[in-house]
Short mmCIF file of C-alpha atoms in Angstrom, two decimals:
data_model
loop_
_atom_site.label_atom_id
_atom_site.label_comp_id
_atom_site.label_asym_id
_atom_site.label_seq_id
_atom_site.Cartn_x
_atom_site.Cartn_y
_atom_site.Cartn_z
CA UNK A 1 98.88 131.78 117.24
CA UNK A 2 97.70 129.17 114.75
CA UNK A 3 94.78 127.86 116.76
CA UNK A 4 91.06 127.83 116.31
CA UNK A 5 89.45 127.60 119.74
CA UNK A 6 85.98 126.19 120.23
CA UNK A 7 83.88 126.23 123.39
CA UNK A 8 82.40 124.30 124.98
CA UNK A 9 84.08 120.98 124.15
CA UNK A 10 80.97 119.03 125.13
CA UNK A 11 77.34 120.12 125.36
CA UNK A 12 74.21 118.25 126.36
CA UNK A 13 70.92 120.01 125.77
CA UNK A 14 67.23 119.28 125.74
CA UNK A 15 65.01 119.90 122.75
CA UNK A 16 63.54 123.05 124.31
CA UNK A 17 66.86 124.62 125.31
CA UNK A 18 68.69 127.50 123.70
CA UNK A 19 72.46 127.29 123.64
CA UNK A 20 75.36 128.76 121.69
CA UNK A 21 78.60 127.35 120.34
CA UNK A 22 81.57 129.70 120.15
CA UNK A 23 84.63 129.81 117.95
CA UNK A 24 87.60 132.16 118.00
CA UNK A 25 90.73 132.62 115.90
CA UNK A 26 93.50 135.22 115.90
CA UNK A 27 95.25 134.35 112.67
CA UNK A 28 93.75 137.27 110.75
CA UNK A 29 91.62 134.90 108.69
CA UNK A 30 88.61 136.53 107.10
CA UNK A 31 86.69 133.35 106.21
CA UNK A 32 85.09 131.24 108.92
CA UNK A 33 83.10 128.05 108.63
CA UNK A 34 80.76 125.76 110.52
CA UNK A 35 80.82 122.06 109.71
CA UNK A 36 78.72 119.24 111.16
CA UNK A 37 80.21 115.77 111.50
CA UNK A 38 78.29 112.63 112.39
CA UNK A 39 80.17 109.61 113.70
CA UNK A 40 82.22 107.78 111.05
CA UNK A 41 81.22 110.33 108.40
CA UNK A 42 83.04 113.22 106.71
CA UNK A 43 82.35 116.79 107.81
CA UNK A 44 79.43 118.48 106.06
CA UNK A 45 79.52 122.18 105.38
CA UNK A 46 76.81 124.24 107.08
CA UNK A 47 77.77 127.91 106.79
CA UNK A 48 80.56 130.11 105.47
CA UNK A 49 81.25 133.69 106.48
CA UNK A 50 83.50 135.84 104.34
CA UNK A 51 84.50 139.26 105.67
CA UNK A 52 81.86 138.85 108.40
CA UNK A 53 79.08 138.35 105.87
CA UNK A 54 77.25 135.07 105.36
CA UNK A 55 78.33 133.80 101.96
CA UNK A 56 77.14 130.19 102.01
CA UNK A 57 74.20 128.57 103.79
CA UNK A 58 73.91 124.92 102.81
CA UNK A 59 70.14 124.81 103.33
CA UNK A 60 70.58 124.41 107.06
CA UNK A 61 67.36 124.37 109.17
CA UNK A 62 66.55 127.64 110.89
CA UNK A 63 66.99 126.06 114.33
CA UNK A 64 70.70 126.68 113.63
CA UNK A 65 71.50 130.39 113.51
CA UNK A 66 75.06 131.55 112.79
CA UNK A 67 76.50 134.87 113.81
CA UNK A 68 79.83 136.53 113.09
CA UNK A 69 80.19 139.49 115.51
CA UNK A 70 83.68 140.38 114.24
CA UNK A 71 86.50 138.95 112.18
CA UNK A 72 87.80 136.79 115.05
CA UNK A 73 84.58 135.33 116.39
CA UNK A 74 81.95 132.96 115.07
CA UNK A 75 78.92 131.74 116.98
CA UNK A 76 76.31 129.12 116.27
CA UNK A 77 73.03 129.65 118.13
CA UNK A 78 70.96 126.54 118.73
CA UNK A 79 67.25 126.44 119.47
CA UNK A 80 64.67 123.66 119.48
CA UNK A 81 67.11 121.06 118.23
CA UNK A 82 66.21 117.46 117.47
CA UNK A 83 68.03 114.31 118.66
CA UNK A 84 69.28 113.76 115.11
CA UNK A 85 71.22 117.04 115.41
CA UNK A 86 73.58 115.32 117.85
CA UNK A 87 77.02 115.47 116.23
CA UNK A 88 80.48 117.01 116.40
CA UNK A 89 80.31 120.64 115.32
CA UNK A 90 83.54 121.91 113.85
CA UNK A 91 84.60 125.48 113.28
CA UNK A 92 87.30 126.36 110.76
CA UNK A 93 88.96 129.47 109.39
CA UNK A 94 91.03 130.36 106.35
CA UNK A 95 92.27 133.21 104.27
CA UNK A 96 89.54 134.30 101.85
CA UNK A 97 89.85 133.02 98.34
CA UNK A 98 90.05 129.88 96.34
CA UNK A 99 91.68 126.84 97.77
CA UNK A 100 93.02 128.37 100.93
CA UNK A 101 93.98 126.03 103.73
CA UNK A 102 91.39 125.49 106.45
CA UNK A 103 92.43 125.40 110.08
CA UNK A 104 89.99 123.47 112.25
CA UNK A 105 89.11 123.69 115.89
CA UNK A 106 88.78 120.52 117.94
CA UNK A 107 85.00 120.75 117.86
CA UNK A 108 82.03 120.73 120.19
CA UNK A 109 80.47 117.32 120.77
CA UNK A 110 76.75 118.03 121.01
CA UNK A 111 74.16 115.65 122.41
CA UNK A 112 70.48 116.53 122.12
CA UNK A 113 68.21 114.60 124.47
CA UNK B 1 79.27 116.29 90.61
CA UNK B 2 80.92 116.68 93.99
CA UNK B 3 81.45 113.06 95.09
CA UNK B 4 84.80 112.23 96.64
CA UNK B 5 85.35 108.55 97.34
CA UNK B 6 87.87 106.71 99.49
CA UNK B 7 88.29 103.13 100.61
CA UNK B 8 87.00 102.69 104.16
CA UNK B 9 89.82 100.91 105.91
CA UNK B 10 93.56 100.22 105.64
CA UNK B 11 95.68 98.14 107.99
CA UNK B 12 99.49 98.22 107.84
CA UNK B 13 102.41 96.98 109.91
CA UNK B 14 104.55 99.53 111.72
CA UNK B 15 107.50 100.56 109.55
CA UNK B 16 105.76 99.73 106.27
CA UNK B 17 104.45 102.31 103.81
CA UNK B 18 100.76 103.19 103.69
CA UNK B 19 98.97 104.32 100.55
CA UNK B 20 95.56 105.93 100.88
CA UNK B 21 93.61 106.54 97.69
CA UNK B 22 90.93 109.05 96.73
CA UNK B 23 88.89 109.65 93.60
CA UNK B 24 87.02 112.84 92.88
CA UNK B 25 84.68 113.93 90.13
CA UNK B 26 84.90 117.72 89.84
CA UNK B 27 87.53 118.64 87.26
CA UNK B 28 87.43 122.31 88.28
CA UNK B 29 89.08 121.62 91.64
CA UNK B 30 91.91 124.02 92.34
CA UNK B 31 93.55 122.47 95.39
CA UNK B 32 93.35 118.97 96.85
CA UNK B 33 94.07 118.30 100.49
CA UNK B 34 94.77 115.55 102.96
CA UNK B 35 93.48 115.93 106.51
CA UNK B 36 94.05 113.67 109.51
CA UNK B 37 91.49 113.21 112.30
CA UNK B 38 92.30 111.44 115.54
CA UNK B 39 89.49 110.18 117.82
CA UNK B 40 87.54 113.00 119.48
CA UNK B 41 89.56 115.69 117.73
CA UNK B 42 89.19 118.15 114.88
CA UNK B 43 90.84 117.85 111.50
CA UNK B 44 94.53 118.55 111.04
CA UNK B 45 95.78 119.64 107.63
CA UNK B 46 98.61 117.33 106.61
CA UNK B 47 99.46 118.48 103.12
CA UNK B 48 97.93 119.81 99.93
CA UNK B 49 98.65 119.93 96.22
CA UNK B 50 97.73 122.44 93.56
CA UNK B 51 95.79 120.94 90.68
CA UNK B 52 98.49 121.69 88.10
CA UNK B 53 101.07 119.61 89.98
CA UNK B 54 101.42 115.85 89.83
CA UNK B 55 103.53 115.19 92.92
CA UNK B 56 104.43 116.79 96.19
CA UNK B 57 106.74 115.42 98.88
CA UNK B 58 106.77 116.62 102.47
CA UNK B 59 108.98 114.59 104.81
CA UNK B 60 107.29 111.16 105.19
CA UNK B 61 104.32 112.21 103.07
CA UNK B 62 104.10 111.95 99.28
CA UNK B 63 101.03 113.13 97.39
CA UNK B 64 100.42 111.94 93.85
CA UNK B 65 97.79 113.49 91.60
CA UNK B 66 96.54 112.01 88.35
CA UNK B 67 94.31 114.73 87.02
CA UNK B 68 93.28 112.77 83.93
CA UNK B 69 91.88 109.96 86.09
CA UNK B 70 90.86 112.32 88.93
CA UNK B 71 92.85 110.19 91.35
CA UNK B 72 94.75 111.40 94.39
CA UNK B 73 96.89 109.34 96.73
CA UNK B 74 98.76 109.85 99.98
CA UNK B 75 101.78 107.72 100.75
CA UNK B 76 103.07 107.64 104.30
CA UNK B 77 106.59 106.23 104.55
CA UNK B 78 107.74 104.35 107.66
CA UNK B 79 104.22 104.31 109.14
CA UNK B 80 104.11 104.65 112.93
CA UNK B 81 101.42 103.79 115.48
CA UNK B 82 100.83 107.52 115.92
CA UNK B 83 99.68 107.64 112.30
CA UNK B 84 96.59 105.61 113.23
CA UNK B 85 93.65 107.92 112.48
CA UNK B 86 91.02 108.69 109.87
CA UNK B 87 92.37 110.36 106.73
CA UNK B 88 90.15 112.57 104.61
CA UNK B 89 90.96 113.86 101.18
CA UNK B 90 89.21 117.07 100.19
CA UNK B 91 88.83 119.21 97.11
CA UNK B 92 88.24 122.93 96.94
CA UNK B 93 85.85 123.94 94.22
CA UNK B 94 86.77 126.66 91.77
CA UNK B 95 85.56 130.13 92.70
CA UNK B 96 83.89 129.08 95.95
CA UNK B 97 84.80 128.82 99.60
CA UNK B 98 83.55 125.23 99.63
CA UNK B 99 85.69 122.29 100.61
CA UNK B 100 84.24 118.86 99.76
CA UNK B 101 85.49 116.00 101.91
CA UNK B 102 85.94 112.40 100.93
CA UNK B 103 84.33 109.56 102.81
CA UNK B 104 87.43 108.99 104.96
CA UNK B 105 89.86 106.08 105.33
CA UNK B 106 90.56 104.61 108.74
CA UNK B 107 94.26 103.70 108.96
CA UNK B 108 95.20 101.16 111.60
CA UNK B 109 98.88 100.55 112.30
CA UNK B 110 99.84 97.39 114.15
CA UNK B 111 103.21 96.50 115.72
#
């Protein structure tokens, strides 16, 4: 299994809603990532988990809250988002270490109304 | 610095070769990657090169690395319409889990 699975594929939420994005991989990877991608732009790193511990937070607003319940799962909890947070949210995983290949999920397209 | 630059757009005829270029600024990069993104999809790793290599060939793909000039290129031989997508180069920074993406090049292949 070489897939990273993200759910849901599409999400529409209001600014007062609370929702969660989910990501799962069964490749034994111990590093997992959240990226945000606006249209026609490159992905921007948000968070990195290494061995289920948060290792990088790229100064992301607290309305985004990541969680790594175990080595196969990664969640991104969303609360009180703004319309400018609308984007494609990509999850990725890799072996831990320098320069390891990232495997990406197909993303969740989020629209905040 | 962590800027990775690419030209925005490339249009080629089916069957021709495509060359997508990338310049980066961080000399401590360990690996450099090429990813492909089709509309509405995630990123697919195409190929990668270790920073102490200068060339890597993988079927229709050839990666060239000029470390002195911090220039990376991806050549796609016999380009097909299915190669139409956005191509991102990316560099992994030494001793981090960070991957820095280039600005992306949209490749359009016409018959």
